[in-house]
């Protein structure tokens, strides 16, 4: 894990993946994947500080993937994203361990400001523990 923090973007929409990666790459080490299975491979290969996770994936619901990630990697922060959200999905995500819930479209300003404050705070805490 680099000092900039590591982020995994999980979304089946290539445009969303590319836009988020472009917005985040100047400040963070970013990896993108299109499926839940690729996300599981990625998090098994190395830890991420934050996962931006789409709710609708082709091979598994984002909330189901969230449960798997939190079971095996409980300290990883996860933000669930969706363009088809409802209050029920938001509640399910937050109860399942998501740090936050974002509705698409997501502008880069929204991603950089309050949504990543937890990652920045976590980085600061890690730096003081060294």
Coordinates of N, CA and C in Angstrom, one line a residue:
X1 N 0.8 -1.2 0.0 CA 0.0 0.0 0.0 C 0.9 1.2 0.0
X2 N 0.6 2.1 -0.9 CA 1.4 3.3 -1.0 C 0.9 4.4 -0.1
X3 N 1.7 5.4 0.1 CA 1.4 6.5 1.0 C 0.2 7.3 0.6
X4 N -0.1 7.2 -0.7 CA -1.2 8.0 -1.3 C -2.6 7.4 -0.9
X5 N -2.6 6.1 -0.6 CA -3.9 5.4 -0.3 C -4.2 4.7 -1.6
X6 N -4.9 3.5 -1.4 CA -5.3 2.7 -2.6 C -6.8 2.6 -2.7
X7 N -7.3 2.7 -3.9 CA -8.7 2.7 -4.1 C -9.0 1.7 -5.2
X8 N -10.0 0.8 -5.0 CA -10.5 -0.1 -6.0 C -11.9 0.4 -6.5
X9 N -12.0 0.7 -7.8 CA -13.3 1.1 -8.4 C -13.9 -0.2 -9.0
X10 N -15.1 -0.5 -8.6 CA -15.8 -1.7 -9.1 C -17.1 -1.2 -9.8
X11 N -17.1 -1.3 -11.1 CA -18.3 -0.8 -11.8 C -18.3 -1.4 -13.2
X12 N -19.4 -1.9 -13.7 CA -19.5 -2.6 -15.0 C -19.5 -1.6 -16.1
X13 N -19.7 -0.3 -15.8 CA -19.7 0.8 -16.8 C -18.3 1.3 -17.0
X14 N -17.7 1.1 -18.2 CA -16.4 1.5 -18.4 C -16.2 3.0 -18.3
X15 N -17.2 3.8 -18.7 CA -17.2 5.2 -18.6 C -17.1 5.7 -17.2
X16 N -17.8 5.0 -16.3 CA -17.8 5.4 -14.8 C -16.4 5.0 -14.3
X17 N -15.9 3.8 -14.6 CA -14.6 3.4 -14.1 C -13.5 4.4 -14.6
X18 N -13.5 4.8 -15.9 CA -12.5 5.7 -16.4 C -12.6 7.1 -15.8
X19 N -13.8 7.6 -15.6 CA -14.0 8.9 -15.0 C -13.5 9.0 -13.6
X20 N -13.9 7.9 -12.8 CA -13.5 7.9 -11.4 C -12.0 7.7 -11.3
X21 N -11.4 6.9 -12.1 CA -10.0 6.7 -12.1 C -9.2 8.0 -12.4
X22 N -9.7 8.7 -13.4 CA -9.1 9.9 -13.8 C -9.2 11.0 -12.7
X23 N -10.3 11.0 -12.1 CA -10.5 12.0 -11.0 C -9.7 11.7 -9.8
X24 N -9.5 10.4 -9.5 CA -8.8 10.0 -8.3 C -7.3 9.8 -8.4
X25 N -6.9 9.4 -9.6 CA -5.5 9.1 -9.8 C -4.4 10.1 -9.4
X26 N -4.7 11.4 -9.5 CA -3.7 12.4 -9.1 C -3.4 12.3 -7.6
X27 N -4.3 11.7 -6.8 CA -4.1 11.7 -5.3 C -4.0 10.3 -4.8
X28 N -4.5 9.3 -5.5 CA -4.5 7.9 -5.0 C -4.0 6.9 -6.0
X29 N -3.6 5.8 -5.5 CA -3.3 4.6 -6.4 C -4.6 4.0 -6.7
X30 N -5.1 3.9 -8.0 CA -6.4 3.5 -8.3 C -6.3 2.2 -9.2
X31 N -7.1 1.2 -8.9 CA -7.3 0.1 -9.8 C -8.8 0.0 -10.1
X32 N -9.1 -0.5 -11.3 CA -10.5 -0.6 -11.7 C -10.8 -2.0 -12.2
X33 N -12.0 -2.5 -11.9 CA -12.5 -3.8 -12.4 C -14.0 -3.7 -12.7
X34 N -14.5 -4.6 -13.5 CA -15.8 -4.5 -14.0 C -16.8 -5.5 -13.4
X35 N -16.3 -6.5 -12.6 CA -17.2 -7.5 -12.1 C -16.8 -7.8 -10.6
X36 N -17.8 -8.5 -9.9 CA -17.6 -8.9 -8.6 C -16.4 -9.9 -8.4
X37 N -16.4 -10.8 -9.4 CA -15.3 -11.8 -9.3 C -13.9 -11.2 -9.5
X38 N -13.8 -10.2 -10.4 CA -12.6 -9.5 -10.5 C -12.2 -8.7 -9.3
X39 N -13.2 -8.1 -8.6 CA -13.0 -7.4 -7.4 C -12.5 -8.3 -6.3
X40 N -13.1 -9.5 -6.2 CA -12.6 -10.4 -5.2 C -11.2 -10.9 -5.4
X41 N -10.8 -11.1 -6.7 CA -9.5 -11.4 -7.0 C -8.5 -10.3 -6.6
X42 N -8.9 -9.0 -6.9 CA -8.1 -7.9 -6.6 C -7.9 -7.7 -5.1
X43 N -9.0 -7.8 -4.3 CA -8.8 -7.6 -2.9 C -8.1 -8.7 -2.2
X44 N -8.1 -9.9 -2.8 CA -7.4 -11.1 -2.3 C -5.9 -10.9 -2.6
X45 N -5.6 -10.2 -3.7 CA -4.2 -10.0 -4.1 C -3.5 -9.0 -3.3
X46 N -4.2 -7.9 -2.9 CA -3.5 -6.9 -2.1 C -4.6 -6.0 -1.4
X47 N -4.3 -5.4 -0.3 CA -5.4 -4.7 0.4 C -5.6 -3.3 -0.2
X48 N -6.8 -2.8 -0.1 CA -7.2 -1.5 -0.5 C -7.7 -0.7 0.7
X49 N -7.5 0.6 0.6 CA -8.0 1.4 1.7 C -9.5 1.7 1.5
X50 N -9.9 1.8 0.3 CA -11.3 2.1 -0.1 C -11.7 1.4 -1.3
X51 N -12.9 0.9 -1.3 CA -13.6 0.4 -2.5 C -14.8 1.2 -2.8
X52 N -14.8 1.7 -4.1 CA -16.0 2.3 -4.6 C -16.8 1.2 -5.4
X53 N -17.9 0.8 -4.9 CA -18.6 -0.4 -5.4 C -19.9 -0.1 -6.0
X54 N -20.1 -0.5 -7.2 CA -21.4 -0.3 -7.9 C -22.4 -1.3 -7.3
X55 N -23.7 -0.9 -7.2 CA -24.7 -1.8 -6.7 C -25.1 -2.8 -7.7
X56 N -25.2 -2.5 -8.9 CA -25.6 -3.5 -10.0 C -24.4 -3.9 -10.8
X57 N -24.0 -5.1 -10.5 CA -22.9 -5.8 -11.2 C -23.4 -7.0 -12.0
X58 N -22.8 -7.4 -13.1 CA -23.3 -8.4 -13.9 C -23.3 -9.8 -13.2
X59 N -22.4 -10.0 -12.3 CA -22.3 -11.4 -11.7 C -22.7 -11.5 -10.2
X60 N -23.0 -10.4 -9.6 CA -23.4 -10.4 -8.2 C -23.8 -9.0 -7.8
X61 N -24.9 -8.9 -6.9 CA -25.3 -7.6 -6.4 C -24.2 -7.0 -5.6
X62 N -24.1 -5.7 -5.7 CA -23.1 -5.0 -4.9 C -23.2 -5.2 -3.4
X63 N -24.5 -5.2 -2.9 CA -24.7 -5.5 -1.5 C -24.2 -6.8 -1.1
X64 N -24.3 -7.8 -2.0 CA -23.8 -9.2 -1.6 C -22.3 -9.2 -1.6
X65 N -21.7 -8.5 -2.6 CA -20.2 -8.4 -2.6 C -19.8 -7.6 -1.4
X66 N -20.5 -6.6 -1.0 CA -20.1 -5.8 0.2 C -20.1 -6.8 1.4
X67 N -21.0 -7.7 1.6 CA -21.0 -8.6 2.7 C -19.8 -9.5 2.7
X68 N -19.4 -10.0 1.5 CA -18.2 -10.8 1.4 C -17.0 -10.0 1.8
X69 N -16.8 -8.8 1.2 CA -15.7 -8.0 1.5 C -15.6 -7.7 3.0
X70 N -16.7 -7.3 3.6 CA -16.6 -7.0 5.0 C -16.3 -8.2 5.9
X71 N -16.7 -9.4 5.4 CA -16.5 -10.6 6.2 C -15.0 -10.9 6.2
X72 N -14.3 -10.8 5.1 CA -12.9 -11.2 5.0 C -11.9 -10.0 5.1
X73 N -12.4 -8.8 4.9 CA -11.6 -7.6 5.0 C -12.3 -6.5 5.7
X74 N -12.6 -6.7 7.0 CA -13.4 -5.8 7.8 C -12.9 -4.4 7.9
X75 N -11.6 -4.2 7.8 CA -11.1 -2.8 7.9 C -11.2 -2.0 6.6
X76 N -11.5 -2.6 5.5 CA -11.6 -1.9 4.2 C -12.8 -1.1 4.2
X77 N -12.7 0.2 3.8 CA -13.8 1.1 3.7 C -14.5 0.8 2.4
X78 N -15.8 0.8 2.3 CA -16.5 0.6 1.1 C -17.6 1.6 1.0
X79 N -17.7 2.2 -0.2 CA -18.8 3.2 -0.5 C -19.5 2.6 -1.7
X80 N -20.8 2.4 -1.5 CA -21.7 1.8 -2.5 C -22.2 2.9 -3.4
X81 N -22.2 2.6 -4.7 CA -22.7 3.6 -5.7 C -23.8 3.0 -6.5
X82 N -24.8 3.8 -6.9 CA -25.8 3.3 -7.7 C -26.5 4.4 -8.5
X83 N -27.0 4.1 -9.7 CA -27.8 5.0 -10.5 C -29.3 4.6 -10.3
X84 N -29.5 3.5 -9.6 CA -30.9 3.0 -9.5 C -31.3 2.8 -8.0
X85 N -30.9 3.8 -7.2 CA -31.0 3.7 -5.8 C -32.4 3.9 -5.2
X86 N -32.5 3.4 -4.0 CA -33.7 3.6 -3.3 C -33.3 3.7 -1.8
X87 N -34.2 4.2 -1.0 CA -33.9 4.3 0.4 C -33.6 2.9 1.0
X88 N -34.3 1.9 0.5 CA -34.0 0.5 1.0 C -32.6 0.0 0.7
X89 N -32.1 0.3 -0.5 CA -30.8 -0.1 -0.9 C -29.8 0.7 0.0
X90 N -30.0 2.0 0.2 CA -29.1 2.7 1.1 C -29.0 2.2 2.5
X91 N -30.2 1.8 3.0 CA -30.2 1.3 4.4 C -29.5 -0.1 4.4
X92 N -29.8 -0.9 3.4 CA -29.1 -2.2 3.3 C -27.6 -2.1 3.2
X93 N -27.1 -1.2 2.4 CA -25.7 -0.9 2.3 C -25.1 -0.5 3.6
X94 N -25.7 0.5 4.2 CA -25.1 1.0 5.5 C -25.2 0.0 6.6
X95 N -26.2 -0.8 6.7 CA -26.3 -1.9 7.7 C -25.3 -3.0 7.4
X96 N -25.0 -3.1 6.1 CA -24.0 -4.2 5.7 C -22.6 -3.8 5.8
X97 N -22.4 -2.5 6.3 CA -21.0 -2.1 6.6 C -20.4 -1.1 5.6
X98 N -21.2 -0.6 4.7 CA -20.7 0.4 3.8 C -20.5 1.7 4.6
X99 N -19.4 2.4 4.2 CA -19.1 3.7 4.9 C -20.1 4.8 4.5
X100 N -20.5 4.7 3.2 CA -21.4 5.7 2.6 C -22.1 5.1 1.4
X101 N -23.0 5.9 0.9 CA -23.8 5.5 -0.2 C -23.9 6.7 -1.2
X102 N -23.6 6.5 -2.4 CA -23.6 7.6 -3.4 C -24.5 7.3 -4.6
X103 N -25.3 8.3 -5.0 CA -26.1 8.1 -6.2 C -25.4 8.7 -7.4
X104 N -25.5 7.9 -8.5 CA -24.9 8.4 -9.7 C -25.8 9.3 -10.4
X105 N -25.3 10.2 -11.2 CA -23.9 10.4 -11.6 C -23.1 11.0 -10.5
X106 N -21.8 10.6 -10.4 CA -21.0 11.1 -9.3 C -20.0 12.1 -10.0
X107 N -20.0 13.3 -9.5 CA -19.0 14.2 -10.0 C -17.7 14.1 -9.2
X108 N -16.6 14.5 -9.8 CA -15.3 14.3 -9.1 C -15.2 15.1 -7.8
X109 N -15.9 16.3 -7.8 CA -15.9 17.1 -6.6 C -16.6 16.4 -5.4
X110 N -17.7 15.7 -5.7 CA -18.4 14.9 -4.7 C -17.5 13.8 -4.2
X111 N -16.8 13.2 -5.1 CA -15.9 12.1 -4.6 C -14.8 12.6 -3.8
X112 N -14.2 13.7 -4.1 CA -13.0 14.2 -3.4 C -13.3 14.9 -2.1
X113 N -14.5 15.4 -1.8 CA -14.7 16.2 -0.6 C -15.1 15.3 0.5
X114 N -16.3 15.3 1.0 CA -16.7 14.6 2.2 C -16.6 13.1 2.1
X115 N -16.7 12.6 0.9 CA -16.7 11.1 0.7 C -15.4 10.4 1.0
X116 N -14.3 11.1 0.8 CA -13.0 10.5 1.1 C -12.4 11.0 2.4
X117 N -13.1 11.7 3.1 CA -12.6 12.2 4.4 C -12.2 11.0 5.3
X118 N -12.9 9.9 5.3 CA -12.6 8.8 6.1 C -11.2 8.2 5.7
X119 N -11.0 8.1 4.4 CA -9.7 7.6 3.9 C -8.5 8.5 4.4
X120 N -8.7 9.8 4.2 CA -7.7 10.7 4.7 C -7.4 10.6 6.2
X121 N -8.5 10.5 7.0 CA -8.3 10.4 8.4 C -7.6 9.1 8.7
X122 N -7.9 8.0 8.0 CA -7.3 6.7 8.3 C -5.8 6.8 7.9
X123 N -5.5 7.5 6.8 CA -4.1 7.6 6.4 C -3.3 8.4 7.5
X124 N -3.9 9.4 8.1 CA -3.3 10.2 9.1 C -3.0 9.4 10.4
X125 N -4.0 8.6 10.7 CA -3.9 7.7 11.9 C -2.8 6.7 11.7
X126 N -2.7 6.1 10.4 CA -1.7 5.1 10.1 C -0.3 5.8 10.2
X127 N -0.2 7.0 9.8 CA 1.1 7.7 9.8 C 1.6 8.0 11.2
X128 N 0.7 8.2 12.2 CA 1.1 8.5 13.5 C 1.4 7.2 14.3
X129 N 0.9 6.0 13.8 CA 1.2 4.8 14.5 C 2.5 4.2 14.1
X130 N 3.2 4.7 13.1 CA 4.4 4.1 12.6 C 5.6 4.4 13.5

